[in-house]
Amino acid sequence: MFAYSLTDRTDMKLLEPEHSEALFQLTEDNRPLLSVWFSWVAGVKSPYDTRAFIDDLNRRRRIGDAYGYGVYEENRLVGVAELSDVNSPDKCGRISYWLSEKDRGKGRMTRACGLLTAFAVKQCGLNRVVIRVAADNPRGRAVPERLGYTLEGIARQAKRREIGFVDMSIYSMLASEWAEMDRMSRYVGY
């Protein structure tokens, strides 16, 4: 899985070193929003930090353990979607994602995560895919809910943010459930 069209104007492409500056700038432009949800933002101080992230993603992709994608609207980077833990001995991977504040609400991230779920199950042979989202993030929670993921529960104070510890909603999709729902046919490329 290397690149996919999500809509006629939106694509999902593997993040490569040449995307470092654009991803750093997108992070900078959305730092106030991202800082609310993610602790990693504080560690991104320069394009070199973003380059290190992309290099690590690519190292993990070469060993088949992670796939990091940029989500592009007419060739403008608007977000990131990542499938990780692909080599888990338990066959349990994880999807994480974020989208710029001004580009939210158009269904792009739902489509991107749907493609990643289909890829995880069909191509990577994962039995289970997990999405962890802050319990107080309704937009973030809407993605797995739209895709039919099951809310397994709330992990209390499972994530540390600047404001303190927050609860995390744990969603999962089993390979058998994905196949039963025949979701793959709803996504471009599957």
mmCIF file of C-alpha atoms in Angstrom:
data_model
loop_
_atom_site.group_PDB
_atom_site.id
_atom_site.type_symbol
_atom_site.label_atom_id
_atom_site.label_comp_id
_atom_site.label_asym_id
_atom_site.label_seq_id
_atom_site.Cartn_x
_atom_site.Cartn_y
_atom_site.Cartn_z
ATOM 1 C CA MET A 1 0.000 0.000 0.000
ATOM 2 C CA PHE A 2 1.761 3.122 -1.157
ATOM 3 C CA ALA A 3 -0.749 5.732 -2.375
ATOM 4 C CA TYR A 4 -4.517 5.907 -2.644
ATOM 5 C CA SER A 5 -7.137 8.363 -3.795
ATOM 6 C CA LEU A 6 -9.653 9.069 -1.059
ATOM 7 C CA THR A 7 -11.783 11.421 -3.158
ATOM 8 C CA ASP A 8 -11.297 13.101 -6.517
ATOM 9 C CA ARG A 9 -9.309 15.832 -4.699
ATOM 10 C CA THR A 10 -7.801 13.944 -1.764
ATOM 11 C CA ASP A 11 -4.958 11.425 -1.714
ATOM 12 C CA MET A 12 -3.092 9.439 0.891
ATOM 13 C CA LYS A 13 0.658 9.022 0.227
ATOM 14 C CA LEU A 14 3.490 7.483 2.209
ATOM 15 C CA LEU A 15 5.412 10.101 4.166
ATOM 16 C CA GLU A 16 8.930 10.490 2.797
ATOM 17 C CA PRO A 17 11.876 12.678 3.897
ATOM 18 C CA GLU A 18 10.972 15.339 1.336
ATOM 19 C CA HIS A 19 7.705 15.891 3.235
ATOM 20 C CA SER A 20 9.535 16.942 6.425
ATOM 21 C CA GLU A 21 9.234 20.688 5.934
ATOM 22 C CA ALA A 22 5.535 20.546 4.968
ATOM 23 C CA LEU A 23 4.705 18.272 7.907
ATOM 24 C CA PHE A 24 6.652 20.456 10.317
ATOM 25 C CA GLN A 25 4.811 23.543 9.046
ATOM 26 C CA LEU A 26 1.449 21.789 9.334
ATOM 27 C CA THR A 27 2.333 20.818 12.905
ATOM 28 C CA GLU A 28 3.354 24.417 13.664
ATOM 29 C CA ASP A 29 0.169 25.824 12.137
ATOM 30 C CA ASN A 30 -1.935 23.436 14.246
ATOM 31 C CA ARG A 31 0.199 23.385 17.414
ATOM 32 C CA PRO A 32 -2.520 24.826 19.704
ATOM 33 C CA LEU A 33 -5.052 22.198 18.604
ATOM 34 C CA LEU A 34 -2.591 19.298 18.509
ATOM 35 C CA SER A 35 -1.181 20.165 21.938
ATOM 36 C CA VAL A 36 -4.617 19.607 23.434
ATOM 37 C CA TRP A 37 -4.676 15.983 22.234
ATOM 38 C CA PHE A 38 -1.067 14.820 21.803
ATOM 39 C CA SER A 39 1.963 14.982 24.090
ATOM 40 C CA TRP A 40 4.417 14.385 21.205
ATOM 41 C CA VAL A 41 3.823 17.913 19.901
ATOM 42 C CA ALA A 42 6.051 19.430 22.606
ATOM 43 C CA GLY A 43 9.013 17.470 21.221
ATOM 44 C CA VAL A 44 8.612 18.820 17.685
ATOM 45 C CA LYS A 45 10.753 21.938 17.689
ATOM 46 C CA SER A 46 12.207 21.961 14.180
ATOM 47 C CA PRO A 47 11.941 20.321 10.763
ATOM 48 C CA TYR A 48 14.739 18.010 11.938
ATOM 49 C CA ASP A 49 12.417 16.551 14.579
ATOM 50 C CA THR A 50 9.816 15.928 11.895
ATOM 51 C CA ARG A 51 12.473 14.379 9.661
ATOM 52 C CA ALA A 52 13.466 12.023 12.505
ATOM 53 C CA PHE A 53 9.808 10.965 12.836
ATOM 54 C CA ILE A 54 9.530 10.274 9.099
ATOM 55 C CA ASP A 55 12.868 8.436 9.057
ATOM 56 C CA ASP A 56 11.670 6.241 11.928
ATOM 57 C CA LEU A 57 8.386 5.544 10.121
ATOM 58 C CA ASN A 58 10.287 4.544 6.999
ATOM 59 C CA ARG A 59 12.660 2.316 8.974
ATOM 60 C CA ARG A 60 9.635 0.605 10.528
ATOM 61 C CA ARG A 61 7.975 0.312 7.089
ATOM 62 C CA ARG A 62 11.032 -1.453 5.682
ATOM 63 C CA ILE A 63 10.647 -4.138 8.358
ATOM 64 C CA GLY A 64 6.868 -4.233 7.803
ATOM 65 C CA ASP A 65 5.888 -2.824 11.197
ATOM 66 C CA ALA A 66 4.393 0.595 10.395
ATOM 67 C CA TYR A 67 2.973 2.625 7.529
ATOM 68 C CA GLY A 68 2.772 6.409 7.876
ATOM 69 C CA TYR A 69 0.750 8.418 5.395
ATOM 70 C CA GLY A 70 0.195 12.042 4.652
ATOM 71 C CA VAL A 71 -3.343 12.998 3.720
ATOM 72 C CA TYR A 72 -3.289 15.529 0.880
ATOM 73 C CA GLU A 73 -6.002 17.815 -0.431
ATOM 74 C CA GLU A 74 -5.030 18.838 -3.973
ATOM 75 C CA ASN A 75 -1.356 18.125 -3.113
ATOM 76 C CA ARG A 76 -1.529 20.186 0.108
ATOM 77 C CA LEU A 77 -0.707 18.189 3.239
ATOM 78 C CA VAL A 78 -3.666 18.336 5.640
ATOM 79 C CA GLY A 79 -3.081 15.453 8.062
ATOM 80 C CA VAL A 80 -1.426 12.172 8.992
ATOM 81 C CA ALA A 81 -2.719 8.605 9.334
ATOM 82 C CA GLU A 82 -0.537 5.778 10.634
ATOM 83 C CA LEU A 83 -0.858 2.025 10.988
ATOM 84 C CA SER A 84 1.627 0.646 13.512
ATOM 85 C CA ASP A 85 2.424 -2.524 15.456
ATOM 86 C CA VAL A 86 1.878 -4.544 12.289
ATOM 87 C CA ASN A 87 4.434 -7.142 13.418
ATOM 88 C CA SER A 88 2.711 -7.691 16.747
ATOM 89 C CA PRO A 89 2.910 -11.372 17.718
ATOM 90 C CA ASP A 90 -0.721 -11.010 18.792
ATOM 91 C CA LYS A 91 -1.709 -9.801 15.290
ATOM 92 C CA CYS A 92 -3.037 -6.591 16.850
ATOM 93 C CA GLY A 93 -2.199 -3.313 15.084
ATOM 94 C CA ARG A 94 -3.020 0.275 15.932
ATOM 95 C CA ILE A 95 -4.232 3.232 13.867
ATOM 96 C CA SER A 96 -3.573 6.825 14.867
ATOM 97 C CA TYR A 97 -4.390 10.019 13.005
ATOM 98 C CA TRP A 98 -4.772 13.771 13.044
ATOM 99 C CA LEU A 99 -6.088 16.386 10.661
ATOM 100 C CA SER A 100 -5.497 20.143 10.467
ATOM 101 C CA GLU A 101 -8.124 22.219 12.179
ATOM 102 C CA LYS A 102 -9.324 23.946 9.010
ATOM 103 C CA ASP A 103 -9.610 20.687 7.085
ATOM 104 C CA ARG A 104 -11.801 18.731 9.484
ATOM 105 C CA GLY A 105 -15.373 17.619 8.920
ATOM 106 C CA LYS A 106 -15.202 16.382 5.331
ATOM 107 C CA GLY A 107 -14.919 12.617 5.906
ATOM 108 C CA ARG A 108 -11.355 12.351 4.647
ATOM 109 C CA MET A 109 -9.926 10.863 7.829
ATOM 110 C CA THR A 110 -12.749 8.331 8.051
ATOM 111 C CA ARG A 111 -11.917 7.183 4.519
ATOM 112 C CA ALA A 112 -8.172 7.118 5.296
ATOM 113 C CA CYS A 113 -8.705 5.036 8.432
ATOM 114 C CA GLY A 114 -11.077 2.749 6.537
ATOM 115 C CA LEU A 115 -8.360 2.104 3.971
ATOM 116 C CA LEU A 116 -5.809 1.493 6.715
ATOM 117 C CA THR A 117 -8.187 -0.940 8.423
ATOM 118 C CA ALA A 118 -8.769 -2.837 5.179
ATOM 119 C CA PHE A 119 -5.021 -2.900 4.508
ATOM 120 C CA ALA A 120 -4.290 -4.091 8.066
ATOM 121 C CA VAL A 121 -6.755 -6.963 7.816
ATOM 122 C CA LYS A 122 -6.447 -7.968 4.169
ATOM 123 C CA GLN A 123 -2.784 -7.331 3.366
ATOM 124 C CA CYS A 124 -1.052 -7.480 6.753
ATOM 125 C CA GLY A 125 -3.100 -10.354 8.161
ATOM 126 C CA LEU A 126 -3.935 -8.600 11.419
ATOM 127 C CA ASN A 127 -6.740 -10.074 13.485
ATOM 128 C CA ARG A 128 -7.448 -6.918 15.446
ATOM 129 C CA VAL A 129 -7.023 -3.185 14.858
ATOM 130 C CA VAL A 130 -7.214 -0.718 17.731
ATOM 131 C CA ILE A 131 -7.881 3.017 17.754
ATOM 132 C CA ARG A 132 -7.290 4.912 21.008
ATOM 133 C CA VAL A 133 -8.867 8.370 21.222
ATOM 134 C CA ALA A 134 -9.172 10.799 24.112
ATOM 135 C CA ALA A 135 -12.611 10.287 25.636
ATOM 136 C CA ASP A 136 -13.226 14.044 25.522
ATOM 137 C CA ASN A 137 -12.448 14.294 21.772
ATOM 138 C CA PRO A 138 -15.807 13.866 19.999
ATOM 139 C CA ARG A 139 -14.399 14.537 16.494
ATOM 140 C CA GLY A 140 -11.643 11.992 16.982
ATOM 141 C CA ARG A 141 -14.084 9.425 18.361
ATOM 142 C CA ALA A 142 -16.414 9.903 15.387
ATOM 143 C CA VAL A 143 -13.897 8.247 13.027
ATOM 144 C CA PRO A 144 -13.916 4.726 14.540
ATOM 145 C CA GLU A 145 -17.630 5.033 15.303
ATOM 146 C CA ARG A 146 -18.434 5.801 11.641
ATOM 147 C CA LEU A 147 -16.335 2.809 10.577
ATOM 148 C CA GLY A 148 -18.232 0.434 12.863
ATOM 149 C CA TYR A 149 -15.456 -0.124 15.403
ATOM 150 C CA THR A 150 -16.586 -1.422 18.793
ATOM 151 C CA LEU A 151 -16.070 0.774 21.843
ATOM 152 C CA GLU A 152 -14.493 -1.663 24.278
ATOM 153 C CA GLY A 153 -14.344 0.761 27.156
ATOM 154 C CA ILE A 154 -12.626 3.724 28.691
ATOM 155 C CA ALA A 155 -9.088 3.432 30.026
ATOM 156 C CA ARG A 156 -9.079 5.833 32.936
ATOM 157 C CA GLN A 157 -6.281 8.413 33.037
ATOM 158 C CA ALA A 158 -4.365 6.428 30.420
ATOM 159 C CA LYS A 159 -2.772 9.385 28.628
ATOM 160 C CA ARG A 160 -0.802 12.296 29.959
ATOM 161 C CA ARG A 161 -1.387 15.700 28.427
ATOM 162 C CA GLU A 162 -0.402 19.207 29.464
ATOM 163 C CA ILE A 163 -3.677 19.546 31.365
ATOM 164 C CA GLY A 164 -3.024 16.316 33.284
ATOM 165 C CA PHE A 165 -4.091 12.734 32.793
ATOM 166 C CA VAL A 166 -7.067 12.022 30.555
ATOM 167 C CA ASP A 167 -9.272 9.035 29.866
ATOM 168 C CA MET A 168 -8.894 7.186 26.559
ATOM 169 C CA SER A 169 -11.674 5.531 24.569
ATOM 170 C CA ILE A 170 -10.517 2.161 23.236
ATOM 171 C CA TYR A 171 -12.082 1.045 19.951
ATOM 172 C CA SER A 172 -11.374 -2.185 18.087
ATOM 173 C CA MET A 173 -12.214 -3.935 14.867
ATOM 174 C CA LEU A 174 -11.728 -7.676 14.393
ATOM 175 C CA ALA A 175 -10.856 -9.116 11.015
ATOM 176 C CA SER A 176 -13.998 -11.256 11.098
ATOM 177 C CA GLU A 177 -16.157 -8.193 11.791
ATOM 178 C CA TRP A 178 -14.535 -6.200 8.987
ATOM 179 C CA ALA A 179 -15.103 -9.030 6.512
ATOM 180 C CA GLU A 180 -18.681 -9.508 7.680
ATOM 181 C CA MET A 181 -19.521 -5.850 7.196
ATOM 182 C CA ASP A 182 -17.910 -5.941 3.747
ATOM 183 C CA ARG A 183 -16.582 -2.476 4.380
ATOM 184 C CA MET A 184 -13.735 -2.912 1.941
ATOM 185 C CA SER A 185 -15.945 -2.282 -1.049
ATOM 186 C CA ARG A 186 -16.785 1.183 0.306
ATOM 187 C CA TYR A 187 -13.194 2.422 0.043
ATOM 188 C CA VAL A 188 -11.317 3.355 -3.067
ATOM 189 C CA GLY A 189 -8.707 0.738 -3.852
ATOM 190 C CA TYR A 190 -10.410 -2.173 -2.044
#
